PDB file of C-alpha atoms in Angstrom:
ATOM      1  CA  UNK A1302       0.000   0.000   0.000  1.00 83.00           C
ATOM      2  CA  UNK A1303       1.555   3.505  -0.848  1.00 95.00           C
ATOM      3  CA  UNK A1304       2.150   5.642   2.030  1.00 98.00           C
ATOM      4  CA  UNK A1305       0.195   9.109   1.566  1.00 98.00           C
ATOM      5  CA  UNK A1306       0.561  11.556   4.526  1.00 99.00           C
ATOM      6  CA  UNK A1307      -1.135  14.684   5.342  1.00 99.00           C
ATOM      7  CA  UNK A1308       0.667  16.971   8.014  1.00 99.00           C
ATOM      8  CA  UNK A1309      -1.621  20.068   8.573  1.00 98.00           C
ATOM      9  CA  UNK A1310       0.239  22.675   9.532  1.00 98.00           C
ATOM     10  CA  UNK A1311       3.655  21.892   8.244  1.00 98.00           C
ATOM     11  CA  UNK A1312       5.110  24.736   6.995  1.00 97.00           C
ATOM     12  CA  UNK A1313       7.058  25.258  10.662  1.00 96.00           C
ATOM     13  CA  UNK A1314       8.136  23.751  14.096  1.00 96.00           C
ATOM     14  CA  UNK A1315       6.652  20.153  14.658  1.00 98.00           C
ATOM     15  CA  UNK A1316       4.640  20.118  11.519  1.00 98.00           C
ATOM     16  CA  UNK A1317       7.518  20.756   9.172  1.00 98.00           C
ATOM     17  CA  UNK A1318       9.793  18.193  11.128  1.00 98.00           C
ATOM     18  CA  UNK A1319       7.429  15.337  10.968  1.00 98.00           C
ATOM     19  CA  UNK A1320       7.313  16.326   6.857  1.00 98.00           C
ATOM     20  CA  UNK A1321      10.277  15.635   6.561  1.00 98.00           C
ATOM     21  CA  UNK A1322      11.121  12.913   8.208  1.00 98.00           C
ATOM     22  CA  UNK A1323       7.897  10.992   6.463  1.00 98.00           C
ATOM     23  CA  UNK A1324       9.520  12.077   3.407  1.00 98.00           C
ATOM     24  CA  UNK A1325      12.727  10.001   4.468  1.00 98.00           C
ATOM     25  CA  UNK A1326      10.205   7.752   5.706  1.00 98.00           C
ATOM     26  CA  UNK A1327       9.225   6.631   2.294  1.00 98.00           C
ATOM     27  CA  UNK A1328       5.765   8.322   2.501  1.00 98.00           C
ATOM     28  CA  UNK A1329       4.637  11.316  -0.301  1.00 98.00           C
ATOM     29  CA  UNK A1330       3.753  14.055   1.856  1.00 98.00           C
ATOM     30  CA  UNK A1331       1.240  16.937   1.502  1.00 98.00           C
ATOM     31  CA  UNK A1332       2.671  19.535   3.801  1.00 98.00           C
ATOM     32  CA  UNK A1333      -0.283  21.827   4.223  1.00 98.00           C
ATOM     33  CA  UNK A1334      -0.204  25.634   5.086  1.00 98.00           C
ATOM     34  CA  UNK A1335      -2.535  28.940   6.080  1.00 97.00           C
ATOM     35  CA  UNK A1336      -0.540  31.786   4.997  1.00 95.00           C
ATOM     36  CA  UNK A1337       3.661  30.407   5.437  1.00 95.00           C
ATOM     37  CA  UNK A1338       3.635  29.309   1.803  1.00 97.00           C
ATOM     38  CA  UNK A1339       7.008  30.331   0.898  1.00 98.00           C
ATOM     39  CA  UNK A1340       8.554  28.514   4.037  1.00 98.00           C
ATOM     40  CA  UNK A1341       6.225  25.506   2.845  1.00 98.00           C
ATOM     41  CA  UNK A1342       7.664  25.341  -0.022  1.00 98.00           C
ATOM     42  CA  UNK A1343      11.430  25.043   1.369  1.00 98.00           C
ATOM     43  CA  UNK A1344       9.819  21.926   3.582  1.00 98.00           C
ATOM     44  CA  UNK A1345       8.555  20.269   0.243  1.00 98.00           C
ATOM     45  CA  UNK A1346      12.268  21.510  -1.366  1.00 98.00           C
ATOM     46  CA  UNK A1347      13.757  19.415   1.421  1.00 98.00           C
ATOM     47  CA  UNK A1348      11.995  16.347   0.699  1.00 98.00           C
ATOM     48  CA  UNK A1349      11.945  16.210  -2.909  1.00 98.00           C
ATOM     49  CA  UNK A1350      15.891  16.872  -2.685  1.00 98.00           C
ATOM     50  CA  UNK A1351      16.598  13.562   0.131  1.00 98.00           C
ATOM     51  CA  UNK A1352      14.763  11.626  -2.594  1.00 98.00           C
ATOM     52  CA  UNK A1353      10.857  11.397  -1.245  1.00 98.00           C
ATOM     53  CA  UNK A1354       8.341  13.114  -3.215  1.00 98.00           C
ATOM     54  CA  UNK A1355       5.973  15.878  -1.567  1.00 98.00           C
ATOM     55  CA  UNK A1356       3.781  18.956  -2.489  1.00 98.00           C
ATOM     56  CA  UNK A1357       2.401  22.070  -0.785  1.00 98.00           C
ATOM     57  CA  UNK A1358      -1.114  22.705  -0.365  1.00 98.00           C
ATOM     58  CA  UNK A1359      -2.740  26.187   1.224  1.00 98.00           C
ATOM     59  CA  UNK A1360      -5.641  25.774   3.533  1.00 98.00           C
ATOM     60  CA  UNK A1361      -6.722  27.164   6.934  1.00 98.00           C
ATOM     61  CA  UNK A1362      -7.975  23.861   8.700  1.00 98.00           C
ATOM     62  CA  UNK A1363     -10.506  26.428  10.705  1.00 98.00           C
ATOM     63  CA  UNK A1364     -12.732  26.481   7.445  1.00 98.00           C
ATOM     64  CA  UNK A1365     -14.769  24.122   6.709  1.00 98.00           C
ATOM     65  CA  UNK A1366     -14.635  24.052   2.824  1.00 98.00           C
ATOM     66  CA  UNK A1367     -11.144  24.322   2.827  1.00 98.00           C
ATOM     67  CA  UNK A1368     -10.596  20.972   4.473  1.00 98.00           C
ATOM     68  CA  UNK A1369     -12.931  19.342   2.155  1.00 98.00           C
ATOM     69  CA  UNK A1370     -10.295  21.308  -0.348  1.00 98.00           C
ATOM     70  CA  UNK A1371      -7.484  20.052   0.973  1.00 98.00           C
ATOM     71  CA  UNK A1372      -8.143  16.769   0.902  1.00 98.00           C
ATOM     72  CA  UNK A1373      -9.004  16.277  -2.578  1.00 98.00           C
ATOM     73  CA  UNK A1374      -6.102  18.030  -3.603  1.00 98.00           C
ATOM     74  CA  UNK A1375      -4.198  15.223  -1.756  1.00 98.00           C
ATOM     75  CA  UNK A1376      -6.539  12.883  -3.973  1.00 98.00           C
ATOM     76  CA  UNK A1377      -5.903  14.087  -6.813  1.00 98.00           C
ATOM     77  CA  UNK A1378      -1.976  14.153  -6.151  1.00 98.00           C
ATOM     78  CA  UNK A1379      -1.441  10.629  -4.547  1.00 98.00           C
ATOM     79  CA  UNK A1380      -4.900   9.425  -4.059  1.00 97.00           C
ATOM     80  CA  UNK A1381      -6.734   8.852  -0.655  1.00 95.00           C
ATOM     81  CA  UNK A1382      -4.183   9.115   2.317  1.00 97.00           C
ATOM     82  CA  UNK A1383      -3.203   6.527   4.744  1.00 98.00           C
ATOM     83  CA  UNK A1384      -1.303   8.822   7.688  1.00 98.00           C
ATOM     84  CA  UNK A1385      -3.205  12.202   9.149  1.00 99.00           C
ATOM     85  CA  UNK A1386      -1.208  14.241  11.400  1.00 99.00           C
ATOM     86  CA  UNK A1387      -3.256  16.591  13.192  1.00 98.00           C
ATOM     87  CA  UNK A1388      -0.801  19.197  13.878  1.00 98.00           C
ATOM     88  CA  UNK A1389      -2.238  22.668  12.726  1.00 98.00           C
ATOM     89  CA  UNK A1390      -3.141  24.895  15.889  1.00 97.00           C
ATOM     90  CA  UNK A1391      -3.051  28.278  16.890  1.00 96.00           C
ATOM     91  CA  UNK A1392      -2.275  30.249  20.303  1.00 94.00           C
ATOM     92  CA  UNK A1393      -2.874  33.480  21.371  1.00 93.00           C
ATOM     93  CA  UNK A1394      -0.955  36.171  23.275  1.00 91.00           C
ATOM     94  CA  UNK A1395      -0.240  35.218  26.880  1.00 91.00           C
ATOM     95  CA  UNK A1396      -2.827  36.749  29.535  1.00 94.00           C
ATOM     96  CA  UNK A1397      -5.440  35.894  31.815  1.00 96.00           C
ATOM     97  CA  UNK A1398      -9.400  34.886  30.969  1.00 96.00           C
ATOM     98  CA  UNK A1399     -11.155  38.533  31.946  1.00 97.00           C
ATOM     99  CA  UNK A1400      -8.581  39.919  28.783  1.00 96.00           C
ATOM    100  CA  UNK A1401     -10.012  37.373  26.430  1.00 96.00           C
ATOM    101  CA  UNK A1402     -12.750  38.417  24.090  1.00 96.00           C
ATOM    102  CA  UNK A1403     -15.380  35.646  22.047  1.00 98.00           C
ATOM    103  CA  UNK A1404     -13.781  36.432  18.784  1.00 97.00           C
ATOM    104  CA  UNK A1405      -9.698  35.288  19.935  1.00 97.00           C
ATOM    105  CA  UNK A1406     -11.677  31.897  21.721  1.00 97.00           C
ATOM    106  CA  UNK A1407     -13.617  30.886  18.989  1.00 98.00           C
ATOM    107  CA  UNK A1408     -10.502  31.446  16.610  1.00 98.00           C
ATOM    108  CA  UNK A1409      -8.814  28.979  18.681  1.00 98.00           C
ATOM    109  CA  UNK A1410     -11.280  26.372  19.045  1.00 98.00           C
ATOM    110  CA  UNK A1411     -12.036  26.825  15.132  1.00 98.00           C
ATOM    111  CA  UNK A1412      -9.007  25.640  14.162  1.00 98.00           C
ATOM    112  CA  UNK A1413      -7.196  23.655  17.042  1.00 98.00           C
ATOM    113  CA  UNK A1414     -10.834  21.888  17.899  1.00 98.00           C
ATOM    114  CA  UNK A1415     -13.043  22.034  15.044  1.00 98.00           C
ATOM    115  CA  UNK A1416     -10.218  21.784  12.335  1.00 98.00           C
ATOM    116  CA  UNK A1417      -8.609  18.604  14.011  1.00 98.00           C
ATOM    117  CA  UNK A1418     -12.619  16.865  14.060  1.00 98.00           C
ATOM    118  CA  UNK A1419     -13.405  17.939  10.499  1.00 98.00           C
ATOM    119  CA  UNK A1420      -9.786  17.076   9.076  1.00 98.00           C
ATOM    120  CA  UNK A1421     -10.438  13.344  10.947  1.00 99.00           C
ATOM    121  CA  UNK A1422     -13.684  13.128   9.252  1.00 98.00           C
ATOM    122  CA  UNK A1423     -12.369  13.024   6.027  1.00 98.00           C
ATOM    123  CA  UNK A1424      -9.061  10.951   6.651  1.00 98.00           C
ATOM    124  CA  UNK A1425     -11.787   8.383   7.971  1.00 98.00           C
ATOM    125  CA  UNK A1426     -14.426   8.277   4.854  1.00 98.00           C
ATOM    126  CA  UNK A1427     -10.745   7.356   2.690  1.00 98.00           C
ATOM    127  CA  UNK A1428      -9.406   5.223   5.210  1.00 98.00           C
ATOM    128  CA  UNK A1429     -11.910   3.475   7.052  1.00 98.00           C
ATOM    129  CA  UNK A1430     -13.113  -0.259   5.710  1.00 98.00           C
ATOM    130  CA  UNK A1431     -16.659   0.457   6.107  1.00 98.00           C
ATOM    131  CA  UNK A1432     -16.576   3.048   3.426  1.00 98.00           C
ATOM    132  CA  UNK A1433     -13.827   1.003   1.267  1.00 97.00           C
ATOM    133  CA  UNK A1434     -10.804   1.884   2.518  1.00 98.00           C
ATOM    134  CA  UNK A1435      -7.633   0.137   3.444  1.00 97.00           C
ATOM    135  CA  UNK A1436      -6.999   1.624   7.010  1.00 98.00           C
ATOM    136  CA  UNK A1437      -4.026   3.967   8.102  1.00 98.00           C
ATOM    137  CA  UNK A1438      -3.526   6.159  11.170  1.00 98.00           C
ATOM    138  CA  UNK A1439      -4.091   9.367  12.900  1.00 99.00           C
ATOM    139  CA  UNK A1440      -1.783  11.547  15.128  1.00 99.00           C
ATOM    140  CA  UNK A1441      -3.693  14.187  16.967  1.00 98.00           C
ATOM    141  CA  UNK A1442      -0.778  17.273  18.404  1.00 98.00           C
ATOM    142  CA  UNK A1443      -1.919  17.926  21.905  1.00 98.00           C
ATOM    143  CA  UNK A1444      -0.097  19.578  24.565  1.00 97.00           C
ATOM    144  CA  UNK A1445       1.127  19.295  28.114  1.00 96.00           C
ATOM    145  CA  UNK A1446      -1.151  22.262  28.603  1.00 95.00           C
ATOM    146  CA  UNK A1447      -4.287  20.072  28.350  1.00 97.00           C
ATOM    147  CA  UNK A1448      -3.081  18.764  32.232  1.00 97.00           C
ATOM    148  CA  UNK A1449      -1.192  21.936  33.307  1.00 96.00           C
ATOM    149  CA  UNK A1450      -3.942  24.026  32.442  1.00 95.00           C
ATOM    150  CA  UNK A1451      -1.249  27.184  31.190  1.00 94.00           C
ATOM    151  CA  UNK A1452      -2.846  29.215  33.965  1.00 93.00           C
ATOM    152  CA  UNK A1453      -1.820  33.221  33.415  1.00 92.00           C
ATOM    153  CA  UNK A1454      -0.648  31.953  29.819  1.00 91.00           C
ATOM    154  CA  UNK A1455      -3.680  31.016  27.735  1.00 95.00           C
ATOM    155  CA  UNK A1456      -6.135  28.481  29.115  1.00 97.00           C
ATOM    156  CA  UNK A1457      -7.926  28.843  26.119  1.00 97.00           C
ATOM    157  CA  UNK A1458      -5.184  27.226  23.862  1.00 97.00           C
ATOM    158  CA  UNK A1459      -5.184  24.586  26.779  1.00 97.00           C
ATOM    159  CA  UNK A1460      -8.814  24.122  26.664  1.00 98.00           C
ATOM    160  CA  UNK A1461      -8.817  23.393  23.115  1.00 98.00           C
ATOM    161  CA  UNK A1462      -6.189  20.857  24.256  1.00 98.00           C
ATOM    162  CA  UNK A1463      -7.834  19.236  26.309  1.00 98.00           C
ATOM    163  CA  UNK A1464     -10.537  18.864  23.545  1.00 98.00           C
ATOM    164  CA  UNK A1465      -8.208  17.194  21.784  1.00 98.00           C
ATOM    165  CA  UNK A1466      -7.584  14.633  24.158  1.00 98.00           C
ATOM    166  CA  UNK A1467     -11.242  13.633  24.759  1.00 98.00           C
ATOM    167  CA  UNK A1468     -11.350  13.163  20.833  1.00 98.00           C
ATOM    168  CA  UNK A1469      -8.512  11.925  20.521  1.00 98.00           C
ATOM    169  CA  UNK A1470      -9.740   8.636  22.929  1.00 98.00           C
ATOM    170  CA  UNK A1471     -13.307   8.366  21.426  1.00 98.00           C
ATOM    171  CA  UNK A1472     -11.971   8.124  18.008  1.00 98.00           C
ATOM    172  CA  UNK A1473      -9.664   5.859  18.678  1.00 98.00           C
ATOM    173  CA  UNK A1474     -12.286   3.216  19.924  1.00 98.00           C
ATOM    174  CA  UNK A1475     -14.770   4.529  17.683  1.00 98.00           C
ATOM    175  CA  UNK A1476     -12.852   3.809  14.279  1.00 98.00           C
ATOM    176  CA  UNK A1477     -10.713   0.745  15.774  1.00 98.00           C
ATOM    177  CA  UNK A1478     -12.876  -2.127  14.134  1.00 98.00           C
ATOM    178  CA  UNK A1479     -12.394  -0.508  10.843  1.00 98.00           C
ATOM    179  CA  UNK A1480      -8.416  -0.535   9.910  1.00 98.00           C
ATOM    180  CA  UNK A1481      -7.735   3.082  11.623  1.00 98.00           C
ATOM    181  CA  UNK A1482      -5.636   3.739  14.680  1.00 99.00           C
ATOM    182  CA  UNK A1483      -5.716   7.095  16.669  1.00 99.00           C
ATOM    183  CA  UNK A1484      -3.237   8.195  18.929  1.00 99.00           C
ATOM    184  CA  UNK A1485      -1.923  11.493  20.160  1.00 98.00           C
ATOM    185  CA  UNK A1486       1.578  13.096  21.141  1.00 98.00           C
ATOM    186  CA  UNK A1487       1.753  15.509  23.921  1.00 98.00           C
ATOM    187  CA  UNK A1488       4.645  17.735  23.738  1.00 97.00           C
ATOM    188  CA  UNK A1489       6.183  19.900  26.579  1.00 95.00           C
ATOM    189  CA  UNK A1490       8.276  22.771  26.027  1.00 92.00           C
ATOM    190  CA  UNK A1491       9.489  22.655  22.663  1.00 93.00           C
ATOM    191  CA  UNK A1492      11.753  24.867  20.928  1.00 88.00           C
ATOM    192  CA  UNK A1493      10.006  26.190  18.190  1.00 80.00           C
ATOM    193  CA  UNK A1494       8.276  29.572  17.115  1.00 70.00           C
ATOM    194  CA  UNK A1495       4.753  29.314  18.551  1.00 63.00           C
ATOM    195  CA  UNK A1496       6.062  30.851  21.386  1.00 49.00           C
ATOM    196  CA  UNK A1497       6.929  33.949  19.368  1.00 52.00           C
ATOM    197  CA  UNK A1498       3.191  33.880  18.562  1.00 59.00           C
ATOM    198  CA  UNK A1499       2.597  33.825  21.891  1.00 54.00           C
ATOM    199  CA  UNK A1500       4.238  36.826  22.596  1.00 55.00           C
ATOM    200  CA  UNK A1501       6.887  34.282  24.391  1.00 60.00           C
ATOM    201  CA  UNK A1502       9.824  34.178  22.014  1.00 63.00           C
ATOM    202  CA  UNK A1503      12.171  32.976  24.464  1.00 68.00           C
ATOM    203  CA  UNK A1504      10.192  30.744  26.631  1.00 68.00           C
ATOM    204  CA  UNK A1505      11.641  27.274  25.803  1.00 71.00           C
ATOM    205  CA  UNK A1506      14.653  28.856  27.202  1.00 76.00           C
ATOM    206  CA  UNK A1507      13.183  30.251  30.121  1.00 72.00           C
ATOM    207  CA  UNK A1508      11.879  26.837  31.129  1.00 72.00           C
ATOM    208  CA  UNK A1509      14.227  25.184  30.461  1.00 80.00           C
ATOM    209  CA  UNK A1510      15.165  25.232  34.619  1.00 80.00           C
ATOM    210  CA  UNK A1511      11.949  23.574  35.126  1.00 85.00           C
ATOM    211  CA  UNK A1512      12.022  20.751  33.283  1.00 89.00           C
ATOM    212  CA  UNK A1513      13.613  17.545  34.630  1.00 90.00           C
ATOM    213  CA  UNK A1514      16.052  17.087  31.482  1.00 88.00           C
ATOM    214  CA  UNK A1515      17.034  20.829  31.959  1.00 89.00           C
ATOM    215  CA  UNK A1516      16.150  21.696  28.109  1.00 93.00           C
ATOM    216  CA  UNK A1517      13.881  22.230  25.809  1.00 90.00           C
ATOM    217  CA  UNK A1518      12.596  19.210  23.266  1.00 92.00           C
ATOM    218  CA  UNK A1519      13.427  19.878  19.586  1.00 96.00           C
ATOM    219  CA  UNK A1520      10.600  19.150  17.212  1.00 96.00           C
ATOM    220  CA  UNK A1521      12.447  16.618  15.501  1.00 97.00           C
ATOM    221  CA  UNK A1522      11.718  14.609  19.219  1.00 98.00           C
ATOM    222  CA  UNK A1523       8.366  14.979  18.553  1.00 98.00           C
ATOM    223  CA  UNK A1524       8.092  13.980  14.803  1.00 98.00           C
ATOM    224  CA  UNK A1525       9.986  10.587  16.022  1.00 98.00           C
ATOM    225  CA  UNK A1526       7.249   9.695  18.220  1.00 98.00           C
ATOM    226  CA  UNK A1527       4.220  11.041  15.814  1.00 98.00           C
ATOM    227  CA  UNK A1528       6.262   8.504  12.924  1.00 98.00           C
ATOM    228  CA  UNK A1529       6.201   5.524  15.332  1.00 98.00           C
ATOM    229  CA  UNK A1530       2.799   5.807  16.430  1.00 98.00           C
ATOM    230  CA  UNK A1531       2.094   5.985  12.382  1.00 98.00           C
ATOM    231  CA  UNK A1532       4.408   2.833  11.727  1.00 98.00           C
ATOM    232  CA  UNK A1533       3.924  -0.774  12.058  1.00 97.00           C
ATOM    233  CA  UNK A1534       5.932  -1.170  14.997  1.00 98.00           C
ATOM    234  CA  UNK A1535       3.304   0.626  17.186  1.00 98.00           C
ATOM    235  CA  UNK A1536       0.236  -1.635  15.207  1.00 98.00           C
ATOM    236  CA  UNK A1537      -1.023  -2.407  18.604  1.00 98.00           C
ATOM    237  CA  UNK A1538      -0.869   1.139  20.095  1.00 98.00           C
ATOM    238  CA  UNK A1539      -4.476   2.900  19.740  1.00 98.00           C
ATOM    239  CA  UNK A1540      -6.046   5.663  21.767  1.00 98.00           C
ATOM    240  CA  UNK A1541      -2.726   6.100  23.432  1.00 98.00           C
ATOM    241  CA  UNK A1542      -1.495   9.835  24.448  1.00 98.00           C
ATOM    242  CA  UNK A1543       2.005   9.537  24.347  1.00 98.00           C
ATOM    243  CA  UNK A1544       4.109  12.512  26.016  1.00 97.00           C
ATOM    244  CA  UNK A1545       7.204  14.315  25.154  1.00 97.00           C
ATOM    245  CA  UNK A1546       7.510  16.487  28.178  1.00 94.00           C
ATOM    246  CA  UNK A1547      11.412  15.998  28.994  1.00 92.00           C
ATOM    247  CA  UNK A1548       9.789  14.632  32.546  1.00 87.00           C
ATOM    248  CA  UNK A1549       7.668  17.790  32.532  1.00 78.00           C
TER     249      UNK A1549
END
């Protein structure tokens, strides 16, 4: 069976390290972005030059029709995937609840919550035997926050974690009969530039004191895992939340 992957949100950080290393991986990867196309485009560059084959694809996972979108671009391309990596997700400035208005919320839910359902619900109408598929897997990106709660920092973005993880375990028993396993990583502090986003450019090194390996994780950590829990050597592994904390 070919191996098709779709990493939303790939263009930087954990997204574009899992790309690549499905690309080594022997899969053809659709790394898909919202607005980073250019640094998309160096991800795909990357692949295609190690020998894998992959191609760019714009969509903001938050909108509905763009999903639908997105995945038959990947159709058309490689034909129905077998891997979804549910990595695309969005933070907002650090602050407390009373500074948060409806408009910043619902932005994050639309695209960490609702994009990671609606992107699963078409992985699973190509992948799942019951509407002719083959089987494959899905990753779901969570985050440490989902159990720390990021109080002062964003409990929003750790709401919409916590989301994930709930989904992430009734999917995974929901879709188990029918050739698709669902699993999650939950990363700690990694270095990578959502914390810039969060107004937090330097806060993997800032926390670095606080976390039992004394450093940050490197997204290439995290892409390992996310490949394993894709690969056959983890064919028995579903539902499971698997974290990359550092001991965090």
């Amino acid at each position: 069976m070919t191996k098709i992957m779709l990493v939303t949100g790939a263009s930087r950080g954990i997204g574009a390290a899992t790309a690549r290393l499905a690309g080594a991986a022997g899969y053809k990867v659709c790394v898909n972005y919202a607005n980073s196309g250019a640094a998309a485009e160096v991800v795909v560059a990357d692949i295609v030059a190690a020998g894998g084959e992959a191609f760019a694809c714009q969509a903001d996972v938050g909108d509905e029709a763009a999903v639908v979108a997105l995945f038959a671009a990947v159709d058309a391309h490689y034909g129905p995937l077998t891997a979804l990596v549910n990595n695309a997700g969005t933070i907002g400035h650090g602050g407390r609840l009373e500074t948060f208005d409806a408009e910043r919320i619902n932005r994050i839910l639309a695209v960490n919550v609702t994009g990671s359902l609606i992107c699963a619900r078409e992985a699973i109408l190509r992948m799942s035997t019951i509407h002719g598929g083959q089987g494959g897997g899905i990753v779901n990106v969570s985050s440490v926050a989902a159990v720390r709660g990021a109080p002062g920092a964003g409990i929003d973005y750790a709401a919409s974690k916590g989301a994930i993880d709930s989904f992430n375990k009734g999917l995974s028993e929901e879709v188990a009969g029918e050739g698709i396993r669902v699993n999650a990583v939950r990363p700690g502090v990694i270095d990578t530039d959502i914390h810039a986003a969060g107004g937090s450019p330097d806060r993997a090194i800032e926390m670095a004191s606080s976390i039992p390996m004394k450093r940050a994780g490197t997204a290439a950590e995290v892409g390992e895992v996310i490949l394993w829990l894709l690969s056959d050597a983890a064919s028995y592994v579903t539902g499971a939340i698997v974290g990359v904390t550092g001991g965090r």
